[in-house]
Amino acid sequence: MTEPEPTDPYRACLRVAVSSLCTEVGYDCADSTALETVTEMVQSLLVELGRSARAFTELASRVEPVSADIMLAMVEMGMPMTGLQEYAMRSNRVSLPSPSATVTAKQ
Amino acid sequence: DQAPLPIAPTSPPISDFLVQLEDYTPTIPDSVTAHYLATAGLETTDPRILRLVSLAAQKFVSDVASDALANCKMRQSNTATNNKKEKKYALTTEDLAVALGDQGVNVRKPPYYQ
């Protein structure tokens, strides 16, 4: 958290995504520590959602997850599905380019 | 009464929603979401699943950020002595701590450095 320089490219991309979401909400700038806190929490949320969804997948004796596994994981984590569709279709959304090209160029 | 059945009453819209996700681009790129899901052992090639997860994460960020922004605006209107021409909203750890406290997460400023 103290050194933002040598992070992996995925983390850097996640940071950019969090920044653009904050800009979209109406922020003009952000503290580095606050941004890093949100990024860390999103990363944690993604991994935890993956872990929980994998548990549901394996409980149903499958190796490939289906969307119901993700929904069950979300509900179990206390994230309601309601409002997600409206959120997805919001007007002023931004999308980032995939980082794959940059990553392959670096290595 | 609606709490025990969150999936059942919304089933038809959610299946439509999943179809809509086929050609949807979330802010968090698919490859980033796929990487973090793979960290937890969840390997998938279905882009709809990745986008559903991305959207869930994005909604979390947006909810927290708008909570923090509402806090920031309230604090600025309370201390309305400095009438600057341009109002700049900065995401600070203090506002974030209040917004995350509503979600049950305790955030504190680091006691030293920076």
PDB file of C-alpha atoms in Angstrom, chain A residues 1-2 8-14 17-18 20-22 24-35 37-38 41-43 45-51 53-54 57-58 63-67 70-72 74-75 79-85 87-90 93-100, chain B residues 6-7 10 13-14 16-18 20-21 24-33 35-37 39-46 48-49 52-70 72-73 87-96 100 105 107 109-110 113-114:
ATOM      1  CA  MET A   1       0.000   0.000   0.000  1.00  0.00           C
ATOM      2  CA  THR A   2       2.929   2.314   0.657  1.00  0.00           C
ATOM      3  CA  ASP A   8       0.876  -5.896 -10.874  1.00  0.00           C
ATOM      4  CA  PRO A   9      -0.881  -4.590 -13.986  1.00  0.00           C
ATOM      5  CA  TYR A  10      -4.240  -5.988 -12.896  1.00  0.00           C
ATOM      6  CA  ARG A  11      -4.117  -4.012  -9.702  1.00  0.00           C
ATOM      7  CA  ALA A  12      -3.179  -0.862 -11.612  1.00  0.00           C
ATOM      8  CA  CYS A  13      -6.101  -1.421 -13.956  1.00  0.00           C
ATOM      9  CA  LEU A  14      -8.461  -1.963 -11.049  1.00  0.00           C
ATOM     10  CA  ALA A  17     -11.491   1.534 -12.862  1.00  0.00           C
ATOM     11  CA  VAL A  18     -12.155   2.656  -9.288  1.00  0.00           C
ATOM     12  CA  SER A  20     -13.259   6.425 -13.137  1.00  0.00           C
ATOM     13  CA  LEU A  21     -16.186   5.215 -11.051  1.00  0.00           C
ATOM     14  CA  CYS A  22     -15.415   7.896  -8.449  1.00  0.00           C
ATOM     15  CA  GLU A  24     -18.516   9.320 -12.529  1.00  0.00           C
ATOM     16  CA  VAL A  25     -20.133   9.758  -9.114  1.00  0.00           C
ATOM     17  CA  GLY A  26     -18.940  13.366  -9.031  1.00  0.00           C
ATOM     18  CA  TYR A  27     -15.527  13.474  -7.432  1.00  0.00           C
ATOM     19  CA  ASP A  28     -12.849  15.731  -8.872  1.00  0.00           C
ATOM     20  CA  CYS A  29      -9.822  14.263  -7.145  1.00  0.00           C
ATOM     21  CA  ALA A  30      -8.949  11.701  -4.502  1.00  0.00           C
ATOM     22  CA  ASP A  31      -6.448  10.995  -1.764  1.00  0.00           C
ATOM     23  CA  SER A  32      -3.999   8.312  -2.711  1.00  0.00           C
ATOM     24  CA  THR A  33      -4.666   6.405   0.502  1.00  0.00           C
ATOM     25  CA  ALA A  34      -8.442   6.595   0.089  1.00  0.00           C
ATOM     26  CA  LEU A  35      -8.220   5.367  -3.495  1.00  0.00           C
ATOM     27  CA  THR A  37      -8.379   1.592   0.329  1.00  0.00           C
ATOM     28  CA  VAL A  38     -11.251   1.297  -2.130  1.00  0.00           C
ATOM     29  CA  MET A  41     -11.638  -3.588  -0.914  1.00  0.00           C
ATOM     30  CA  VAL A  42     -12.759  -4.193  -4.482  1.00  0.00           C
ATOM     31  CA  GLN A  43      -9.953  -6.678  -4.964  1.00  0.00           C
ATOM     32  CA  LEU A  45     -14.579  -8.435  -2.841  1.00  0.00           C
ATOM     33  CA  LEU A  46     -13.753  -9.979  -6.225  1.00  0.00           C
ATOM     34  CA  VAL A  47     -11.636 -12.728  -4.697  1.00  0.00           C
ATOM     35  CA  GLU A  48     -14.169 -13.439  -1.972  1.00  0.00           C
ATOM     36  CA  LEU A  49     -17.017 -13.559  -4.476  1.00  0.00           C
ATOM     37  CA  GLY A  50     -14.949 -15.984  -6.542  1.00  0.00           C
ATOM     38  CA  ARG A  51     -14.228 -18.182  -3.554  1.00  0.00           C
ATOM     39  CA  ALA A  53     -19.085 -18.911  -6.012  1.00  0.00           C
ATOM     40  CA  ARG A  54     -16.593 -21.738  -6.442  1.00  0.00           C
ATOM     41  CA  THR A  57     -20.226 -24.611  -7.968  1.00  0.00           C
ATOM     42  CA  GLU A  58     -18.453 -27.509  -6.352  1.00  0.00           C
ATOM     43  CA  VAL A  63     -16.525 -27.586 -12.471  1.00  0.00           C
ATOM     44  CA  GLU A  64     -17.817 -24.687 -14.542  1.00  0.00           C
ATOM     45  CA  PRO A  65     -19.759 -22.011 -12.691  1.00  0.00           C
ATOM     46  CA  VAL A  66     -23.204 -20.962 -13.852  1.00  0.00           C
ATOM     47  CA  SER A  67     -24.734 -17.567 -13.234  1.00  0.00           C
ATOM     48  CA  ILE A  70     -22.603 -16.109  -8.702  1.00  0.00           C
ATOM     49  CA  MET A  71     -26.057 -14.895  -7.640  1.00  0.00           C
ATOM     50  CA  LEU A  72     -26.093 -17.240  -4.655  1.00  0.00           C
ATOM     51  CA  MET A  74     -23.767 -12.394  -3.988  1.00  0.00           C
ATOM     52  CA  VAL A  75     -26.900 -12.978  -1.919  1.00  0.00           C
ATOM     53  CA  MET A  79     -25.284  -7.820  -1.961  1.00  0.00           C
ATOM     54  CA  PRO A  80     -28.825  -7.568  -3.312  1.00  0.00           C
ATOM     55  CA  MET A  81     -29.429  -8.293  -6.988  1.00  0.00           C
ATOM     56  CA  THR A  82     -32.122  -5.647  -7.083  1.00  0.00           C
ATOM     57  CA  GLY A  83     -31.065  -2.433  -8.732  1.00  0.00           C
ATOM     58  CA  LEU A  84     -28.175  -4.074 -10.539  1.00  0.00           C
ATOM     59  CA  GLN A  85     -29.925  -3.923 -13.885  1.00  0.00           C
ATOM     60  CA  TYR A  87     -27.205   0.372 -12.435  1.00  0.00           C
ATOM     61  CA  ALA A  88     -25.885  -1.469 -15.479  1.00  0.00           C
ATOM     62  CA  MET A  89     -27.985   0.648 -17.821  1.00  0.00           C
ATOM     63  CA  ARG A  90     -27.000   4.008 -16.315  1.00  0.00           C
ATOM     64  CA  ARG A  93     -20.975   4.950 -17.739  1.00  0.00           C
ATOM     65  CA  VAL A  94     -17.410   4.659 -18.928  1.00  0.00           C
ATOM     66  CA  SER A  95     -15.579   1.537 -19.993  1.00  0.00           C
ATOM     67  CA  LEU A  96     -11.869   0.907 -19.938  1.00  0.00           C
ATOM     68  CA  PRO A  97      -9.886  -0.835 -22.658  1.00  0.00           C
ATOM     69  CA  SER A  98      -8.661  -4.284 -21.802  1.00  0.00           C
ATOM     70  CA  PRO A  99      -5.129  -4.187 -20.389  1.00  0.00           C
ATOM     71  CA  SER A 100      -3.934  -7.257 -22.277  1.00  0.00           C
TER      72      SER A 100
ATOM     73  CA  PRO B   6     -34.897 -12.855  -3.345  1.00  0.00           C
ATOM     74  CA  ILE B   7     -34.422 -14.976  -6.478  1.00  0.00           C
ATOM     75  CA  THR B  10     -37.214 -11.599  -9.953  1.00  0.00           C
ATOM     76  CA  PRO B  13     -36.040 -10.137 -15.386  1.00  0.00           C
ATOM     77  CA  ILE B  14     -32.726 -11.641 -14.282  1.00  0.00           C
ATOM     78  CA  ASP B  16     -33.335 -11.170 -19.508  1.00  0.00           C
ATOM     79  CA  PHE B  17     -30.607  -9.242 -17.774  1.00  0.00           C
ATOM     80  CA  LEU B  18     -28.115 -12.060 -18.353  1.00  0.00           C
ATOM     81  CA  GLN B  20     -28.314  -8.249 -22.052  1.00  0.00           C
ATOM     82  CA  LEU B  21     -24.896  -8.850 -20.522  1.00  0.00           C
ATOM     83  CA  TYR B  24     -22.219  -5.111 -22.366  1.00  0.00           C
ATOM     84  CA  THR B  25     -18.907  -3.524 -21.449  1.00  0.00           C
ATOM     85  CA  PRO B  26     -18.389  -2.949 -17.730  1.00  0.00           C
ATOM     86  CA  THR B  27     -15.880  -0.425 -16.379  1.00  0.00           C
ATOM     87  CA  ILE B  28     -13.723  -3.138 -14.850  1.00  0.00           C
ATOM     88  CA  PRO B  29     -12.298  -5.055 -17.832  1.00  0.00           C
ATOM     89  CA  ASP B  30     -13.228  -8.711 -18.217  1.00  0.00           C
ATOM     90  CA  SER B  31      -9.613  -9.868 -18.062  1.00  0.00           C
ATOM     91  CA  VAL B  32      -9.056  -8.144 -14.715  1.00  0.00           C
ATOM     92  CA  THR B  33     -12.161  -9.735 -13.204  1.00  0.00           C
ATOM     93  CA  HIS B  35      -7.717 -12.817 -13.085  1.00  0.00           C
ATOM     94  CA  TYR B  36      -9.050 -12.129  -9.605  1.00  0.00           C
ATOM     95  CA  LEU B  37     -11.669 -14.867  -9.885  1.00  0.00           C
ATOM     96  CA  THR B  39      -6.999 -16.240  -7.845  1.00  0.00           C
ATOM     97  CA  ALA B  40      -9.854 -17.735  -5.850  1.00  0.00           C
ATOM     98  CA  GLY B  41      -9.938 -20.814  -8.079  1.00  0.00           C
ATOM     99  CA  LEU B  42     -12.968 -19.878 -10.152  1.00  0.00           C
ATOM    100  CA  GLU B  43     -12.133 -20.422 -13.802  1.00  0.00           C
ATOM    101  CA  THR B  44     -14.747 -19.467 -16.328  1.00  0.00           C
ATOM    102  CA  THR B  45     -14.889 -18.591 -19.979  1.00  0.00           C
ATOM    103  CA  ASP B  46     -18.430 -17.253 -19.876  1.00  0.00           C
ATOM    104  CA  ARG B  48     -21.702 -13.032 -18.758  1.00  0.00           C
ATOM    105  CA  ILE B  49     -20.467 -14.379 -15.443  1.00  0.00           C
ATOM    106  CA  LEU B  52     -22.088  -9.957 -13.547  1.00  0.00           C
ATOM    107  CA  VAL B  53     -19.215 -10.016 -11.058  1.00  0.00           C
ATOM    108  CA  SER B  54     -17.756  -6.796 -12.475  1.00  0.00           C
ATOM    109  CA  LEU B  55     -21.117  -5.080 -12.142  1.00  0.00           C
ATOM    110  CA  ALA B  56     -21.502  -6.216  -8.555  1.00  0.00           C
ATOM    111  CA  ALA B  57     -18.084  -4.807  -7.698  1.00  0.00           C
ATOM    112  CA  GLN B  58     -18.773  -1.575  -9.555  1.00  0.00           C
ATOM    113  CA  LYS B  59     -22.079  -1.089  -7.806  1.00  0.00           C
ATOM    114  CA  PHE B  60     -20.319  -1.495  -4.487  1.00  0.00           C
ATOM    115  CA  VAL B  61     -17.760   1.178  -5.423  1.00  0.00           C
ATOM    116  CA  SER B  62     -20.410   3.555  -6.720  1.00  0.00           C
ATOM    117  CA  ASP B  63     -22.589   3.132  -3.633  1.00  0.00           C
ATOM    118  CA  VAL B  64     -19.690   3.770  -1.300  1.00  0.00           C
ATOM    119  CA  ALA B  65     -18.425   6.703  -3.366  1.00  0.00           C
ATOM    120  CA  SER B  66     -21.807   8.407  -3.567  1.00  0.00           C
ATOM    121  CA  ASP B  67     -22.254   7.944   0.188  1.00  0.00           C
ATOM    122  CA  ALA B  68     -18.867   9.531   0.756  1.00  0.00           C
ATOM    123  CA  LEU B  69     -19.664  12.343  -1.665  1.00  0.00           C
ATOM    124  CA  ALA B  70     -22.938  13.091   0.104  1.00  0.00           C
ATOM    125  CA  CYS B  72     -18.367  15.536   1.742  1.00  0.00           C
ATOM    126  CA  LYS B  73     -21.035  17.906   0.404  1.00  0.00           C
ATOM    127  CA  LYS B  87     -15.881  23.699  -5.642  1.00  0.00           C
ATOM    128  CA  LYS B  88     -13.629  20.696  -5.724  1.00  0.00           C
ATOM    129  CA  TYR B  89     -14.746  17.407  -4.318  1.00  0.00           C
ATOM    130  CA  ALA B  90     -11.906  15.233  -3.088  1.00  0.00           C
ATOM    131  CA  LEU B  91     -12.254  11.658  -1.957  1.00  0.00           C
ATOM    132  CA  THR B  92     -10.721  11.566   1.499  1.00  0.00           C
ATOM    133  CA  THR B  93     -10.220   8.780   3.989  1.00  0.00           C
ATOM    134  CA  GLU B  94     -12.436  10.603   6.518  1.00  0.00           C
ATOM    135  CA  ASP B  95     -15.471  10.606   4.216  1.00  0.00           C
ATOM    136  CA  LEU B  96     -14.690   7.081   3.158  1.00  0.00           C
ATOM    137  CA  LEU B 100     -17.838   2.379   4.909  1.00  0.00           C
ATOM    138  CA  VAL B 105     -16.330  -1.833   7.586  1.00  0.00           C
ATOM    139  CA  VAL B 107     -11.459   2.166   8.262  1.00  0.00           C
ATOM    140  CA  LYS B 109      -6.256   6.565   8.864  1.00  0.00           C
ATOM    141  CA  PRO B 110      -2.812   5.072   9.231  1.00  0.00           C
ATOM    142  CA  TYR B 113       3.527   8.037   7.466  1.00  0.00           C
ATOM    143  CA  GLN B 114       1.867  10.329   4.923  1.00  0.00           C
TER     144      GLN B 114
END
